[in-house]
């Protein structure tokens, strides 16, 4: 099968699985539509991936969640579906347009108390969070600037504890993670991130390659065991 047909088939299968597995809450569909209307890039997680994140949060009984890369708030709203009433999500976004759309989406969905968006460079927000000495995060969804993943990881390790879970999005990038040489900073960042995870005895990692409406990519699941 050629590449184009494969891509069509991935979409068809994803649409089928989505139709069988997902009943997207209206407020999440509204956030998706508002993001499209504001011309945000179409790089949010898929509905199946959103529900997958929510399931991981439910399974791990996570309460304090950190997201790097809010975009329009689509993934945060999915994750919020598994939040207990005393849980919270802190989500970091550096793009002012995205931040505005996401804040409106959280308010419209009734989650503006439980989801806090921090606008600014993720690195600055991470440093500020460390200064505030809040509870460690038990679940982190890393989905921001790929070139900065290794640096983000260093700060995430200061904001989590033994038992915390980190999910990193986009670690395959159409297979580029093993294919291209050096000049794409994003691929460089992903490779350096994977090496840092692998070199750290406190981290246990697995990874799943994914295909579907988001093309060919992958998640890394990292568990802090120390
Ligand atoms: C891009 C970023 C993402 O987080 C994603 O899931 C897909 C694509 C991008 O920057 O191209
Ligand atoms: Mg992503």
GROMACS .gro file of C-alpha atoms and ligand atoms in nm:
model
  238
    1UNK     CA    1   0.000   0.000   0.000
    2UNK     CA    2   0.139   0.343  -0.088
    3UNK     CA    3   0.190   0.618   0.168
    4UNK     CA    4  -0.116   0.820   0.070
    5UNK     CA    5  -0.350   0.522   0.095
    6UNK     CA    6  -0.199   0.431   0.430
    7UNK     CA    7  -0.268   0.779   0.558
    8UNK     CA    8  -0.630   0.755   0.436
    9UNK     CA    9  -0.667   0.417   0.607
   10UNK     CA   10  -0.524   0.551   0.936
   11UNK     CA   11  -0.784   0.827   0.922
   12UNK     CA   12  -1.065   0.587   0.842
   13UNK     CA   13  -0.968   0.351   1.126
   14UNK     CA   14  -0.927   0.641   1.370
   15UNK     CA   15  -1.269   0.776   1.271
   16UNK     CA   16  -1.420   0.430   1.319
   17UNK     CA   17  -1.258   0.380   1.662
   18UNK     CA   18  -1.356   0.732   1.762
   19UNK     CA   19  -1.718   0.667   1.664
   20UNK     CA   20  -1.716   0.351   1.879
   21UNK     CA   21  -1.523   0.474   2.183
   22UNK     CA   22  -1.575   0.846   2.224
   23UNK     CA   23  -1.866   1.059   2.331
   24UNK     CA   24  -1.698   1.394   2.335
   25UNK     CA   25  -1.846   1.629   2.594
   26UNK     CA   26  -2.011   1.933   2.431
   27UNK     CA   27  -1.773   2.176   2.603
   28UNK     CA   28  -1.474   1.999   2.445
   29UNK     CA   29  -1.633   2.005   2.101
   30UNK     CA   30  -1.702   2.375   2.154
   31UNK     CA   31  -1.335   2.430   2.246
   32UNK     CA   32  -1.228   2.246   1.931
   33UNK     CA   33  -1.456   2.462   1.718
   34UNK     CA   34  -1.345   2.785   1.885
   35UNK     CA   35  -0.982   2.689   1.825
   36UNK     CA   36  -1.057   2.634   1.457
   37UNK     CA   37  -1.249   2.961   1.432
   38UNK     CA   38  -0.946   3.141   1.578
   39UNK     CA   39  -0.721   2.971   1.320
   40UNK     CA   40  -0.506   2.797   1.577
   41UNK     CA   41  -0.285   2.528   1.420
   42UNK     CA   42  -0.456   2.190   1.397
   43UNK     CA   43  -0.206   2.010   1.619
   44UNK     CA   44  -0.415   1.934   1.926
   45UNK     CA   45  -0.439   1.571   2.039
   46UNK     CA   46  -0.710   1.362   1.873
   47UNK     CA   47  -1.029   1.272   2.063
   48UNK     CA   48  -0.901   0.917   2.119
   49UNK     CA   49  -0.572   1.054   2.252
   50UNK     CA   50  -0.759   1.302   2.471
   51UNK     CA   51  -0.964   1.027   2.627
   52UNK     CA   52  -0.647   0.817   2.659
   53UNK     CA   53  -0.487   1.097   2.866
   54UNK     CA   54  -0.800   1.123   3.079
   55UNK     CA   55  -0.791   0.747   3.137
   56UNK     CA   56  -0.426   0.758   3.244
   57UNK     CA   57  -0.516   1.028   3.494
   58UNK     CA   58  -0.806   0.820   3.627
   59UNK     CA   59  -0.599   0.501   3.650
   60UNK     CA   60  -0.318   0.680   3.834
   61UNK     CA   61  -0.562   0.878   4.051
   62UNK     CA   62  -0.364   1.192   3.964
   63UNK     CA   63  -0.482   1.518   4.119
   64UNK     CA   64  -0.215   1.772   4.040
   65UNK     CA   65  -0.157   1.797   3.671
   66UNK     CA   66   0.089   2.007   3.476
   67UNK     CA   67   0.063   2.065   3.103
   68UNK     CA   68   0.330   2.231   2.891
   69UNK     CA   69   0.174   2.368   2.572
   70UNK     CA   70  -0.194   2.458   2.613
   71UNK     CA   71  -0.277   2.550   2.252
   72UNK     CA   72  -0.656   2.612   2.264
   73UNK     CA   73  -0.709   2.404   2.579
   74UNK     CA   74  -0.841   2.093   2.405
   75UNK     CA   75  -0.612   1.843   2.582
   76UNK     CA   76  -0.650   2.019   2.919
   77UNK     CA   77  -1.029   1.990   2.894
   78UNK     CA   78  -0.997   1.619   2.817
   79UNK     CA   79  -0.766   1.569   3.114
   80UNK     CA   80  -1.009   1.766   3.331
   81UNK     CA   81  -1.271   1.497   3.269
   82UNK     CA   82  -1.085   1.274   3.517
   83UNK     CA   83  -1.004   1.539   3.774
   84UNK     CA   84  -1.141   1.486   4.124
   85UNK     CA   85  -1.314   1.790   4.273
   86UNK     CA   86  -1.001   1.878   4.470
   87UNK     CA   87  -0.775   1.833   4.165
   88UNK     CA   88  -0.617   2.103   3.955
   89UNK     CA   89  -0.449   2.151   3.620
   90UNK     CA   90  -0.179   2.411   3.560
   91UNK     CA   91  -0.121   2.466   3.189
   92UNK     CA   92   0.155   2.675   3.032
   93UNK     CA   93   0.124   2.867   2.704
   94UNK     CA   94   0.353   3.127   2.548
   95UNK     CA   95   0.138   3.229   2.252
   96UNK     CA   96  -0.100   3.513   2.345
   97UNK     CA   97  -0.364   3.416   2.088
   98UNK     CA   98  -0.369   3.055   2.206
   99UNK     CA   99  -0.376   3.167   2.570
  100UNK     CA  100  -0.677   3.392   2.503
  101UNK     CA  101  -0.869   3.121   2.318
  102UNK     CA  102  -0.787   2.862   2.586
  103UNK     CA  103  -0.892   3.087   2.874
  104UNK     CA  104  -1.226   3.153   2.703
  105UNK     CA  105  -1.268   2.780   2.640
  106UNK     CA  106  -1.199   2.696   3.007
  107UNK     CA  107  -1.445   2.960   3.126
  108UNK     CA  108  -1.711   2.848   2.880
  109UNK     CA  109  -1.665   2.488   2.992
  110UNK     CA  110  -1.694   2.585   3.358
  111UNK     CA  111  -1.337   2.481   3.441
  112UNK     CA  112  -1.179   2.819   3.507
  113UNK     CA  113  -1.142   2.736   3.877
  114UNK     CA  114  -0.981   2.398   3.821
  115UNK     CA  115  -0.761   2.484   3.524
  116UNK     CA  116  -0.509   2.765   3.565
  117UNK     CA  117  -0.340   2.895   3.254
  118UNK     CA  118  -0.003   3.059   3.305
  119UNK     CA  119   0.084   3.279   3.013
  120UNK     CA  120   0.452   3.320   2.924
  121UNK     CA  121   0.759   3.119   2.828
  122UNK     CA  122   0.721   2.772   2.977
  123UNK     CA  123   1.071   2.787   3.125
  124UNK     CA  124   0.987   3.107   3.315
  125UNK     CA  125   0.662   2.958   3.444
  126UNK     CA  126   0.840   2.640   3.552
  127UNK     CA  127   1.094   2.844   3.749
  128UNK     CA  128   0.814   3.047   3.907
  129UNK     CA  129   0.630   2.727   4.006
  130UNK     CA  130   0.943   2.597   4.176
  131UNK     CA  131   0.971   2.926   4.366
  132UNK     CA  132   0.611   2.890   4.483
  133UNK     CA  133   0.687   2.549   4.640
  134UNK     CA  134   0.341   2.402   4.580
  135UNK     CA  135   0.255   2.032   4.593
  136UNK     CA  136   0.455   1.822   4.347
  137UNK     CA  137   0.270   1.738   4.026
  138UNK     CA  138   0.170   1.376   3.991
  139UNK     CA  139   0.099   1.387   3.619
  140UNK     CA  140   0.271   1.594   3.349
  141UNK     CA  141   0.172   1.622   2.983
  142UNK     CA  142   0.469   1.758   2.789
  143UNK     CA  143   0.355   1.898   2.455
  144UNK     CA  144   0.535   2.233   2.414
  145UNK     CA  145   0.833   2.342   2.203
  146UNK     CA  146   1.007   2.020   2.099
  147UNK     CA  147   1.352   2.182   2.086
  148UNK     CA  148   1.324   2.261   2.456
  149UNK     CA  149   1.210   1.916   2.577
  150UNK     CA  150   1.549   1.836   2.740
  151UNK     CA  151   1.549   2.163   2.934
  152UNK     CA  152   1.182   2.121   3.031
  153UNK     CA  153   1.263   1.774   3.163
  154UNK     CA  154   1.523   1.917   3.403
  155UNK     CA  155   1.262   2.150   3.553
  156UNK     CA  156   0.984   1.890   3.550
  157UNK     CA  157   1.207   1.668   3.765
  158UNK     CA  158   1.214   1.943   4.028
  159UNK     CA  159   0.833   1.967   4.021
  160UNK     CA  160   0.748   1.596   4.048
  161UNK     CA  161   0.811   1.315   4.295
  162UNK     CA  162   0.862   0.939   4.303
  163UNK     CA  163   0.552   0.786   4.144
  164UNK     CA  164   0.480   1.082   3.917
  165UNK     CA  165   0.399   1.016   3.553
  166UNK     CA  166   0.517   1.215   3.254
  167UNK     CA  167   0.368   1.176   2.907
  168UNK     CA  168   0.569   1.332   2.627
  169UNK     CA  169   0.393   1.391   2.295
  170UNK     CA  170   0.546   1.388   1.948
  171UNK     CA  171   0.851   1.174   2.013
  172UNK     CA  172   0.843   1.004   1.671
  173UNK     CA  173   0.759   1.285   1.430
  174UNK     CA  174   0.689   1.078   1.120
  175UNK     CA  175   0.994   0.863   1.196
  176UNK     CA  176   1.228   1.163   1.182
  177UNK     CA  177   1.353   1.070   1.528
  178UNK     CA  178   1.576   0.810   1.362
  179UNK     CA  179   1.602   0.953   1.012
  180UNK     CA  180   1.717   1.307   0.973
  181UNK     CA  181   2.052   1.449   1.065
  182UNK     CA  182   2.124   1.731   1.282
  183UNK     CA  183   1.976   2.051   1.150
  184UNK     CA  184   1.619   2.033   1.280
  185UNK     CA  185   1.628   2.168   1.634
  186UNK     CA  186   1.305   1.997   1.720
  187UNK     CA  187   1.430   1.650   1.628
  188UNK     CA  188   1.756   1.725   1.807
  189UNK     CA  189   1.553   1.820   2.114
  190UNK     CA  190   1.347   1.502   2.104
  191UNK     CA  191   1.656   1.283   2.068
  192UNK     CA  192   1.835   1.461   2.352
  193UNK     CA  193   1.520   1.429   2.566
  194UNK     CA  194   1.498   1.054   2.501
  195UNK     CA  195   1.867   1.016   2.590
  196UNK     CA  196   1.825   1.215   2.911
  197UNK     CA  197   1.530   0.996   3.012
  198UNK     CA  198   1.722   0.680   2.928
  199UNK     CA  199   2.032   0.795   3.121
  200UNK     CA  200   1.833   0.883   3.434
  201UNK     CA  201   1.803   0.588   3.674
  202UNK     CA  202   1.505   0.756   3.842
  203UNK     CA  203   1.301   0.728   3.522
  204UNK     CA  204   1.140   0.424   3.363
  205UNK     CA  205   1.018   0.480   3.009
  206UNK     CA  206   0.810   0.307   2.749
  207UNK     CA  207   0.700   0.448   2.416
  208UNK     CA  208   0.419   0.380   2.174
  209UNK     CA  209   0.428   0.470   1.810
  210UNK     CA  210   0.090   0.601   1.699
  211UNK     CA  211  -0.088   0.643   1.367
  212UNK     CA  212  -0.424   0.800   1.299
  213UNK     CA  213  -0.572   1.140   1.228
  214UNK     CA  214  -0.256   1.295   1.375
  215UNK     CA  215  -0.036   1.113   1.121
  216UNK     CA  216   0.256   0.903   1.238
  217UNK     CA  217   0.394   1.002   1.577
  218UNK     CA  218   0.430   0.868   1.929
  219UNK     CA  219   0.391   0.907   2.302
  220UNK     CA  220   0.654   0.837   2.563
  221UNK     CA  221   0.526   0.725   2.903
  222UNK     CA  222   0.775   0.797   3.180
  223UNK     CA  223   0.730   0.685   3.539
  224UNK     CA  224   0.940   0.828   3.817
  225UNK     CA  225   1.066   0.532   4.013
  226UNK     CA  226   1.308   0.729   4.225
  227LIG     C1  227   0.331   1.997   1.619
  227LIG     C2  228   0.325   2.008   1.757
  227LIG     C3  229   0.253   1.917   1.830
  227LIG     O1  230   0.248   1.923   1.965
  227LIG     C4  231   0.184   1.815   1.767
  227LIG     O2  232   0.114   1.726   1.844
  227LIG     C5  233   0.189   1.803   1.629
  227LIG     C6  234   0.262   1.895   1.554
  227LIG     C7  235   0.408   2.097   1.542
  227LIG     O3  236   0.461   2.191   1.603
  227LIG     O4  237   0.416   2.083   1.421
  228LIG    MG1  238   0.168   1.744   2.046
   0.00000   0.00000   0.00000
